[in-house]
mmCIF file of C-alpha atoms in Angstrom:
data_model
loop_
_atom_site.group_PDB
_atom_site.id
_atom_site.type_symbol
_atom_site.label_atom_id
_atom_site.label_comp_id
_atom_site.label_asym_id
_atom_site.label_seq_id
_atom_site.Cartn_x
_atom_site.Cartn_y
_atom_site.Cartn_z
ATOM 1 C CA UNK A 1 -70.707 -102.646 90.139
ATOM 2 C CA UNK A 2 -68.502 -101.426 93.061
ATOM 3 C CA UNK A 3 -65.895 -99.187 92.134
ATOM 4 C CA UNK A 4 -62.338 -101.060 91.815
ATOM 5 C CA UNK A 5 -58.580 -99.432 91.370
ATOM 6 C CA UNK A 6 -55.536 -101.936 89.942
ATOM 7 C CA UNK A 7 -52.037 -101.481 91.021
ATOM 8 C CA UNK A 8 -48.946 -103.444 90.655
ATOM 9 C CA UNK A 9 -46.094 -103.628 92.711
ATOM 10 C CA UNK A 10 -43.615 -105.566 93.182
ATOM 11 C CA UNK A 11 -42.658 -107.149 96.588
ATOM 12 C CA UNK A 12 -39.511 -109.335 97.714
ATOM 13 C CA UNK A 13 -40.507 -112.623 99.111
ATOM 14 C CA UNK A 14 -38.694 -111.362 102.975
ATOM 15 C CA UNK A 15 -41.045 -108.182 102.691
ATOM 16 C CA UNK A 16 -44.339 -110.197 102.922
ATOM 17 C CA UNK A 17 -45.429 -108.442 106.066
ATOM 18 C CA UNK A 18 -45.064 -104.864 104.153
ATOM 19 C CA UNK A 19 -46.958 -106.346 101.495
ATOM 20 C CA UNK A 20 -49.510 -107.301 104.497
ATOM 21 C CA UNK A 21 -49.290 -103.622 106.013
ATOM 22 C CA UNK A 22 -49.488 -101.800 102.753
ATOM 23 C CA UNK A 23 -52.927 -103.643 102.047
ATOM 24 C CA UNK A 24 -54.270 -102.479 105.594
ATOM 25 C CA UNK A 25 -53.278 -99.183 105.137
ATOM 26 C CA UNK A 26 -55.082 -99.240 101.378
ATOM 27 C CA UNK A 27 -58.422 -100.831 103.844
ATOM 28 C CA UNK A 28 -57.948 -97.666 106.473
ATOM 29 C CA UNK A 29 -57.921 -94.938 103.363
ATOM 30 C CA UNK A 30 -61.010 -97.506 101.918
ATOM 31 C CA UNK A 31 -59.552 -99.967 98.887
ATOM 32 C CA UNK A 32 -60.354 -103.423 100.262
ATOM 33 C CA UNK A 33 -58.270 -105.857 98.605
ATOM 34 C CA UNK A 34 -60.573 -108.017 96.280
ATOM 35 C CA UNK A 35 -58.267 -110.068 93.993
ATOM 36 C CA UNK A 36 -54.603 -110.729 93.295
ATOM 37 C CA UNK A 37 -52.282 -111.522 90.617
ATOM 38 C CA UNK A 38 -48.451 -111.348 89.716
ATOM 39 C CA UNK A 39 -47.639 -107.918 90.818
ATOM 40 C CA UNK A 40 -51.125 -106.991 90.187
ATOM 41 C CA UNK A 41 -53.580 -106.257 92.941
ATOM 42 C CA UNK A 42 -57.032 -104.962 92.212
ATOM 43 C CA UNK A 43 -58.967 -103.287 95.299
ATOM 44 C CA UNK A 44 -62.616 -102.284 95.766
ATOM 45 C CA UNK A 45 -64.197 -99.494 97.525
ATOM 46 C CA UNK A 46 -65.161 -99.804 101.287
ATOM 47 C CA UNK A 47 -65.741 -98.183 104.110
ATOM 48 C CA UNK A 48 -62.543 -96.840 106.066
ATOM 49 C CA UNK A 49 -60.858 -100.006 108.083
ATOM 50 C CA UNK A 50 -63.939 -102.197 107.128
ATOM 51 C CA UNK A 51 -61.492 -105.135 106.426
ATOM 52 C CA UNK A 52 -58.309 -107.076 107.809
ATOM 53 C CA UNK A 53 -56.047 -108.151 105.455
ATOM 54 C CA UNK A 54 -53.765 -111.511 105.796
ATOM 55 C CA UNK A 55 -51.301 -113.586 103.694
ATOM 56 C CA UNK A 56 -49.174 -116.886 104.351
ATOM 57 C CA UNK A 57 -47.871 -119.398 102.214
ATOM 58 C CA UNK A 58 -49.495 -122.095 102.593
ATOM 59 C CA UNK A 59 -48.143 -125.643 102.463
ATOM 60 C CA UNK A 60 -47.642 -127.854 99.435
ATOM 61 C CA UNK A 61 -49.003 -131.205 100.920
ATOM 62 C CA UNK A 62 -51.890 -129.760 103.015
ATOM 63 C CA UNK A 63 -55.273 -129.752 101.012
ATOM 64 C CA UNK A 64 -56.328 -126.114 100.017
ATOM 65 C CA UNK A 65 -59.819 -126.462 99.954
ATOM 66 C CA UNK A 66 -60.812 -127.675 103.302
ATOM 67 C CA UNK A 67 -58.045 -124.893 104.696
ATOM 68 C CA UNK A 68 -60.256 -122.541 102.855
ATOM 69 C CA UNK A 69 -63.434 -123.294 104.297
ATOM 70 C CA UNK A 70 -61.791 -123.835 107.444
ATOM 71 C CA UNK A 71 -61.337 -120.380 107.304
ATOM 72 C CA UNK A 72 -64.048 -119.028 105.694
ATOM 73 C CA UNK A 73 -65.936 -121.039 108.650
ATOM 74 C CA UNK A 74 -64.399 -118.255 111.265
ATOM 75 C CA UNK A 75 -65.567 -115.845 109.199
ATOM 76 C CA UNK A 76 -62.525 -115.211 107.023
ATOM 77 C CA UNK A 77 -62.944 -114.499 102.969
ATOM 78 C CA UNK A 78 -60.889 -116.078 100.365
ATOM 79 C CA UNK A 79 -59.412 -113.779 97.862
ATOM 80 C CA UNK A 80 -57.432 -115.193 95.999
ATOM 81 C CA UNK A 81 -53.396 -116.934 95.813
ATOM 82 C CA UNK A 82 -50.697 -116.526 93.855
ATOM 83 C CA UNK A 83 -48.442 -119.563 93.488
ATOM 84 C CA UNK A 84 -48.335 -120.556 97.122
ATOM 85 C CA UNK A 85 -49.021 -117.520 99.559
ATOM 86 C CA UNK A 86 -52.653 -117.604 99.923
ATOM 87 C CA UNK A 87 -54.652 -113.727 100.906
ATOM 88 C CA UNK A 88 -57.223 -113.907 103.174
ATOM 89 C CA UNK A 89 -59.442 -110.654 104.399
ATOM 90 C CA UNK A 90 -62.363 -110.571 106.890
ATOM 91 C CA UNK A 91 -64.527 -107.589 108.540
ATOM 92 C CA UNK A 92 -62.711 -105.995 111.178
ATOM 93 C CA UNK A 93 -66.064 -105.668 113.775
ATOM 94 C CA UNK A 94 -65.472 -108.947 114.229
ATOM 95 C CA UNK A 95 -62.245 -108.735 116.244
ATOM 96 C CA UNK A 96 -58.923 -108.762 115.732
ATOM 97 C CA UNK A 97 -57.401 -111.170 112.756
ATOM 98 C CA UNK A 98 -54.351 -113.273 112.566
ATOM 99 C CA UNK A 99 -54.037 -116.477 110.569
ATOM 100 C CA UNK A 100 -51.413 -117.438 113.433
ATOM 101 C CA UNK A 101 -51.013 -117.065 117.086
ATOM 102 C CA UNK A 102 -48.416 -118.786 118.675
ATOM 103 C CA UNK A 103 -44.646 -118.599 118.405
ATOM 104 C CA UNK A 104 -44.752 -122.238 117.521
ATOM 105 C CA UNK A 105 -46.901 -121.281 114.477
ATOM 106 C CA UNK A 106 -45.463 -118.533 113.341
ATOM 107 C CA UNK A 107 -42.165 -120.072 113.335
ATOM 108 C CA UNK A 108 -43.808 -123.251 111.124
ATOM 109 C CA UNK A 109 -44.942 -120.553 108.817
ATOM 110 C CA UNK A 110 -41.469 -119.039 108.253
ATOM 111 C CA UNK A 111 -40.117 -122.371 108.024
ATOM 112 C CA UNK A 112 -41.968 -122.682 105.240
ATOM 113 C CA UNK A 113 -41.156 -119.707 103.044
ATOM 114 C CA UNK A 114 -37.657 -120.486 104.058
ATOM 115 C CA UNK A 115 -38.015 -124.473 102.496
ATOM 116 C CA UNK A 116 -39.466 -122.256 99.215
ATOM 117 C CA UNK A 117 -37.228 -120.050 98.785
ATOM 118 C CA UNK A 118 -34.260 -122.393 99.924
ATOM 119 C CA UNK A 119 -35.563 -124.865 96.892
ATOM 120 C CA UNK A 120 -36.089 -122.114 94.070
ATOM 121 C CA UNK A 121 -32.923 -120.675 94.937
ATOM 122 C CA UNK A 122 -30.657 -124.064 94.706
ATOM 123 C CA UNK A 123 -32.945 -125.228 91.671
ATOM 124 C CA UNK A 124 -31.502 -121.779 90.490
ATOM 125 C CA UNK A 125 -28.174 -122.796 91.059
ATOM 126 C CA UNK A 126 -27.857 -125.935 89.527
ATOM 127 C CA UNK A 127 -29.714 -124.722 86.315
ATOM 128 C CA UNK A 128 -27.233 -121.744 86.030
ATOM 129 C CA UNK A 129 -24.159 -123.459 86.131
ATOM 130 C CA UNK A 130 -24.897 -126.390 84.240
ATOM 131 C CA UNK A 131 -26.038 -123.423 81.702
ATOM 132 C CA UNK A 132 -23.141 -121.865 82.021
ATOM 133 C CA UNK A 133 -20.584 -125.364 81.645
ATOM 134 C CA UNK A 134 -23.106 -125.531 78.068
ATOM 135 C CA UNK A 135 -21.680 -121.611 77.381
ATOM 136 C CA UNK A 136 -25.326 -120.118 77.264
ATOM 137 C CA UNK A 137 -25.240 -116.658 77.412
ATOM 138 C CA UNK A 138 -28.635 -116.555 79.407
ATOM 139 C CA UNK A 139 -27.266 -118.408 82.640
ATOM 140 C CA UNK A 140 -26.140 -115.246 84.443
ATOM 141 C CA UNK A 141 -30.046 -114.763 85.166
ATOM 142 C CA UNK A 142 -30.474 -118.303 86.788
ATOM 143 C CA UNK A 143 -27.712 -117.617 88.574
ATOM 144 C CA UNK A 144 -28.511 -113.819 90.161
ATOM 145 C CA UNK A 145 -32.256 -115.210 91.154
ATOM 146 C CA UNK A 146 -30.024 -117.762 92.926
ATOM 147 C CA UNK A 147 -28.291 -114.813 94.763
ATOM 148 C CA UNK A 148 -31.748 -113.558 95.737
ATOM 149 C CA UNK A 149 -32.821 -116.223 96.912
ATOM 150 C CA UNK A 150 -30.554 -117.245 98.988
ATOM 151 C CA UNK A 151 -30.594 -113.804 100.064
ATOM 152 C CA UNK A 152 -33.983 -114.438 100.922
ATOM 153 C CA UNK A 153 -33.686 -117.662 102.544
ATOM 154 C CA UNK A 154 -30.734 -115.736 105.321
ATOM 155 C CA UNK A 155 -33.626 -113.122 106.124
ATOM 156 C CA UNK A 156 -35.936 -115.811 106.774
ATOM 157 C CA UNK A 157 -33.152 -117.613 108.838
ATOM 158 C CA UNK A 158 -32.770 -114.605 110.590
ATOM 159 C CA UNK A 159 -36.149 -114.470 111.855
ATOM 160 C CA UNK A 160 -36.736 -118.011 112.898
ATOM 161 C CA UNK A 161 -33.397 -117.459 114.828
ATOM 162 C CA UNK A 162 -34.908 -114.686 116.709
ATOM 163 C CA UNK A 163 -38.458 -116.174 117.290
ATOM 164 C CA UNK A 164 -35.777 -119.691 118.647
ATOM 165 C CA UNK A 165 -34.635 -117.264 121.534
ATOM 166 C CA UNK A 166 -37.854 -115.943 122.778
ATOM 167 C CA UNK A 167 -39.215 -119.649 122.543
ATOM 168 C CA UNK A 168 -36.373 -120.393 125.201
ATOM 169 C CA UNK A 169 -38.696 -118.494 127.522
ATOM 170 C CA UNK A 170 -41.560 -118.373 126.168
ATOM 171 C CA UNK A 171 -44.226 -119.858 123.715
ATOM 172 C CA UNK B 1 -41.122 -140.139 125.673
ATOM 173 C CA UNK B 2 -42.602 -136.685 125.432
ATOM 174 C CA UNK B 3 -45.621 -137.798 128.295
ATOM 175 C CA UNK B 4 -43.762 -135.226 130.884
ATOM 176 C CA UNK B 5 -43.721 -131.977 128.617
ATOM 177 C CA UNK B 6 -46.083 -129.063 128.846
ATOM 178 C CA UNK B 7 -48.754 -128.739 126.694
ATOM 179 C CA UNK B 8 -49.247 -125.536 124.596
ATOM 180 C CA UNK B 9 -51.696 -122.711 126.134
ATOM 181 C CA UNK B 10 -53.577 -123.458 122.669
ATOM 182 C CA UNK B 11 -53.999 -127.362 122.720
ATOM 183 C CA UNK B 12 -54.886 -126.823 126.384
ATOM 184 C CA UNK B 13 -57.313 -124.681 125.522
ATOM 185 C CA UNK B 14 -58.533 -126.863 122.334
ATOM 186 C CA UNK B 15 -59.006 -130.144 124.476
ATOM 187 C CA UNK B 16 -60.538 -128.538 127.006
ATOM 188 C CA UNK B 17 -63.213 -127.242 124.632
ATOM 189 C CA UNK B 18 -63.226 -130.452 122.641
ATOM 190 C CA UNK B 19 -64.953 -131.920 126.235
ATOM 191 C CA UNK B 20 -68.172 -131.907 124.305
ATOM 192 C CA UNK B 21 -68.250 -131.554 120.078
ATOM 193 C CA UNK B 22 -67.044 -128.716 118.531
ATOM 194 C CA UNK B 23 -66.488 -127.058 115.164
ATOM 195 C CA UNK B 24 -63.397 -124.905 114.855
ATOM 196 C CA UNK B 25 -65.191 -121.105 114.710
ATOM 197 C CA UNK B 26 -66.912 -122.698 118.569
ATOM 198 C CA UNK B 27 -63.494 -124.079 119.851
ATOM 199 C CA UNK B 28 -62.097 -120.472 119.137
ATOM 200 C CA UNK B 29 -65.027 -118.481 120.677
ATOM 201 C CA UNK B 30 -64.778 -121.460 123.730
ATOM 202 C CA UNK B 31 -61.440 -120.762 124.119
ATOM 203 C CA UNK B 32 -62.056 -116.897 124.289
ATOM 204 C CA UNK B 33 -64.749 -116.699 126.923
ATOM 205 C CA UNK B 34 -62.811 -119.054 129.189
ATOM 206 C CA UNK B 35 -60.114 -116.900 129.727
ATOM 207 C CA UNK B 36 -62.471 -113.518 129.330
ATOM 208 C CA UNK B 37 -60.867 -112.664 126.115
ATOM 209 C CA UNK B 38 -57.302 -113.571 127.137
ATOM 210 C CA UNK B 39 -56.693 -116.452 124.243
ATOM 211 C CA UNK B 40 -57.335 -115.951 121.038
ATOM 212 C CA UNK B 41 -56.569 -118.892 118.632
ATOM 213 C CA UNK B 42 -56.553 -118.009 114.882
ATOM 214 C CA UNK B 43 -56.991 -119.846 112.299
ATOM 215 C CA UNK B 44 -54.235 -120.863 110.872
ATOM 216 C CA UNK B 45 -52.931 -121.833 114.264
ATOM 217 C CA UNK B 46 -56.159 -124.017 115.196
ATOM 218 C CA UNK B 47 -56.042 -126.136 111.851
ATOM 219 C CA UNK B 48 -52.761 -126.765 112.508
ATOM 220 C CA UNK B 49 -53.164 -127.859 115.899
ATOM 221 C CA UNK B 50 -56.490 -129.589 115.268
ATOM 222 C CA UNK B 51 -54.409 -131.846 112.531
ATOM 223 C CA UNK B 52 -51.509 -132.386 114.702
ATOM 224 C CA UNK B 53 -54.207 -133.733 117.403
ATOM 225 C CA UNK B 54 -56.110 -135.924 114.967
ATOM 226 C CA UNK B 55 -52.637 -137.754 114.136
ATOM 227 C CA UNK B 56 -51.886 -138.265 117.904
ATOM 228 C CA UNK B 57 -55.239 -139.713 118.038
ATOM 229 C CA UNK B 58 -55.867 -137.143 121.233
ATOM 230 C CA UNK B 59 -59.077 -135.762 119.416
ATOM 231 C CA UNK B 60 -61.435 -137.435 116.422
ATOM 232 C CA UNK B 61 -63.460 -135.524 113.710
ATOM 233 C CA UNK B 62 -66.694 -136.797 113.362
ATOM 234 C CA UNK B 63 -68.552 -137.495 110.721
ATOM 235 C CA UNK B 64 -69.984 -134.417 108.741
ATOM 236 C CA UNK B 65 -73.703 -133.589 108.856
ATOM 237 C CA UNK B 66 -76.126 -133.448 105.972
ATOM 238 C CA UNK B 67 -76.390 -129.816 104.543
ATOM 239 C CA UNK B 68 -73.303 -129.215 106.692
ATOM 240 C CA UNK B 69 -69.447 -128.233 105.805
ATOM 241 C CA UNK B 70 -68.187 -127.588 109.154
ATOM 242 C CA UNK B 71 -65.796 -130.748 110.589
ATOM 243 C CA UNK B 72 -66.672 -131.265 114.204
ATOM 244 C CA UNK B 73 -64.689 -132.508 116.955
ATOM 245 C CA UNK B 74 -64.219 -134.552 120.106
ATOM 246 C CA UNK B 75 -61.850 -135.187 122.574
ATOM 247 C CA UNK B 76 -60.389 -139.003 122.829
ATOM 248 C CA UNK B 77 -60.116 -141.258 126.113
ATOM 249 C CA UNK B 78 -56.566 -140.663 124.979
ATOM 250 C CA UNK B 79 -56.929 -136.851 125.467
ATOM 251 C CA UNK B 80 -58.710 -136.938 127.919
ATOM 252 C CA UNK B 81 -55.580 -138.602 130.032
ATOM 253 C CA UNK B 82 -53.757 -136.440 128.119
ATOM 254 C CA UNK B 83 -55.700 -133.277 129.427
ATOM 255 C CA UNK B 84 -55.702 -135.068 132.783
ATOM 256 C CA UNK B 85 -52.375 -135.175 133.469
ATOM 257 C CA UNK B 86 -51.356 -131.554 132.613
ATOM 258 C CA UNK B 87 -54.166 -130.476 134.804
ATOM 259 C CA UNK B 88 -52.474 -131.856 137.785
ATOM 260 C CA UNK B 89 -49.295 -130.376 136.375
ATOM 261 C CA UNK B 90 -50.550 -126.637 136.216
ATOM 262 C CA UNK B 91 -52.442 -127.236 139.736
ATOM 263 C CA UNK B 92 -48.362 -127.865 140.882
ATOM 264 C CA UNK B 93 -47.050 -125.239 139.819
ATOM 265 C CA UNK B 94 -49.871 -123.180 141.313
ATOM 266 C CA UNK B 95 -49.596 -124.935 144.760
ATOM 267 C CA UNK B 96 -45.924 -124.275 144.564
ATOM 268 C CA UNK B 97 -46.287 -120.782 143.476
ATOM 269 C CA UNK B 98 -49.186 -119.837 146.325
ATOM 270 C CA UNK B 99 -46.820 -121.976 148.917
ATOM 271 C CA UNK B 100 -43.955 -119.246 147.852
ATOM 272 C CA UNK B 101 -45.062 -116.101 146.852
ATOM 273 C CA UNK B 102 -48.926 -116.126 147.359
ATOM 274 C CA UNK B 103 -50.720 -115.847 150.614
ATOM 275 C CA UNK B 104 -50.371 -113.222 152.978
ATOM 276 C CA UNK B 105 -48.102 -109.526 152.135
ATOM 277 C CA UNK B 106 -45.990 -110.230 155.036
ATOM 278 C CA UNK B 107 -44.720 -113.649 153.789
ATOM 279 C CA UNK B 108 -43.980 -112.517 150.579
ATOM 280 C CA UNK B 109 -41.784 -109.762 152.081
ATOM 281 C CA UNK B 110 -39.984 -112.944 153.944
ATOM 282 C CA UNK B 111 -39.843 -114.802 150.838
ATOM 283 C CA UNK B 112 -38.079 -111.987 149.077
ATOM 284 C CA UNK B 113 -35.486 -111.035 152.035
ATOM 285 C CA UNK B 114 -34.576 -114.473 152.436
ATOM 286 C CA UNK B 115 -35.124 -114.165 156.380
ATOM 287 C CA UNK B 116 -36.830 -116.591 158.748
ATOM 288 C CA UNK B 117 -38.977 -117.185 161.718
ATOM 289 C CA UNK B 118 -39.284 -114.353 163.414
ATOM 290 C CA UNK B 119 -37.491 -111.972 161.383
ATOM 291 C CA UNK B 120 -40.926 -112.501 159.253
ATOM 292 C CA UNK B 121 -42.749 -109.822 161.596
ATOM 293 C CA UNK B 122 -40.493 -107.234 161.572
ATOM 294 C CA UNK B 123 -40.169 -107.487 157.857
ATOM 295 C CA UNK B 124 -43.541 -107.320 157.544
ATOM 296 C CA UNK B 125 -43.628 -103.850 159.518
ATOM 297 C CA UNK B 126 -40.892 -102.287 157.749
ATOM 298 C CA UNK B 127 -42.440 -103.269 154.554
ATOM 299 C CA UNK B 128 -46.035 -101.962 156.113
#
């Protein structure tokens, strides 16, 4: 059996693409990521940069499995998911990976962690304070994941707003 | 109401590979070796597009082979028109482009100092 490490970390949902750097950098030193969890990320040994790591959150309504082997058809393997972002890794000799490559895309893509995180976060809300009118003592944590993610949801806003203006010129 | 609007450099690209039947991995490679590595579609971005085109009814999947998982496609009559008309588009704006800035050195130097007739030689010399 191939030798395997386990770490866990913990990333905030607006830090996906440092989650998406730290596993390439784990693929240059050789650790290919091989499955995921909560926090918990297991890798397996590999040859230094043998493998391109991706992530996205994937839509509710679109069908997973024929967007997995969809994938897996351009030569892309399926790790794993945890609740909706999905990781994705495939050999780096052949060519360059992205899961997106438009502006158009990757706009649709942060649209979509925005709609999550917008949704948890005002679910949040509502469960806090109607907590809190009951006097449970427990509310304050609905209502500081709330915080966060609406935190979240402004750094996602952010970046669509940004990707907007260079749409103006370009696509 | 949208007929007039450019077409993305990707569904360009995707119809113009969907001329004869397709899986996605082939539309991407298709799309790579026309432009000589230029375009590269990934995934993500192709199965979104490919669905978008389905709805429109600009492309159809056909159905899948025995022994076979990959979907292929084809391009419509509809997408074909489609692909048609932003042909004659692009070819526009490369007439108008050539008629302004492309030919000959000296014209472009006229172009860019705003002069005329025969100020076009001498700008051509100084530029020279």
């Amino acid at each position: 059996m191939a030798k395997t490490i386990t770490k866990f970390r913990w990333f905030w949902v607006w830090d996906f693409d440092k989650e998406e750097k730290w596993f390439n950098e784990m693929a240059m030193n050789g650790w290919a990521l091989v499955s995921v969890g909560f926090c918990r990320y297991t890798f397996e040994a590999c040859e230094p940069g043998e493998y391109i790591v991706r992530l996205e959150m994937h839509g509710v309504n679109s069908s997973d499995s024929s967007y997995v082997s969809f994938m897996e058809e351009t030569g892309a393997e399926y790790i794993g998911r945890v609740f909706q972002w999905m990781y994705f890794r495939r050999k780096s000799e052949l060519g360059p990976f992205d899961i997106f490559s438009d502006i158009d895309s990757k706009r649709d893509h942060l649209r979509r962690i925005n709609k999550m995180t917008l949704i948890a976060g005002l679910t949040n809300l509502v469960v806090g304070f109607l907590n809190s009118m009951n006097g449970s003592r427990l509310s304050w944590i609905n209502l500081v994941l709330a915080s966060v993610l609406m935190y979240a949801s402004g750094r996602m806003k952010g970046r669509i707003d940004a990707l907007d203006s260079e749409r103006l010129l370009r696509e | 109401m949208f007929e007039n609007l450019a077409l993305t450099e990707a569904t360009y690209y995707i119809l113009l590979s969907l001329h004869s039947p397709q899986h996605g991995y082939g539309i991407m490679q298709q799309a790579e070796a026309l432009s000589h590595g230029r375009v590269r579609l990934a995934a993500g971005t192709l199965y979104g597009a490919l669905n978008a085109m389905v709805d429109k009814r600009w492309i159809v999947q056909l159905p899948v082979e025995d022994g076979s998982r990959k979907k292929n496609y084809q391009i419509t009559e509809l997408g074909l028109s489609v692909l048609k008309q932003e042909l004659e588009r692009l070819r526009e704006l490369v007439n108008n482009g050539d008629a302004i800035l492309g030919g000959t050195n000296a014209s472009a130097g006229a172009a860019q100092n705003g002069k005329t007739g025969a100020a076009q030689t001498t700008g051509g010399r100084n530029n020279g």
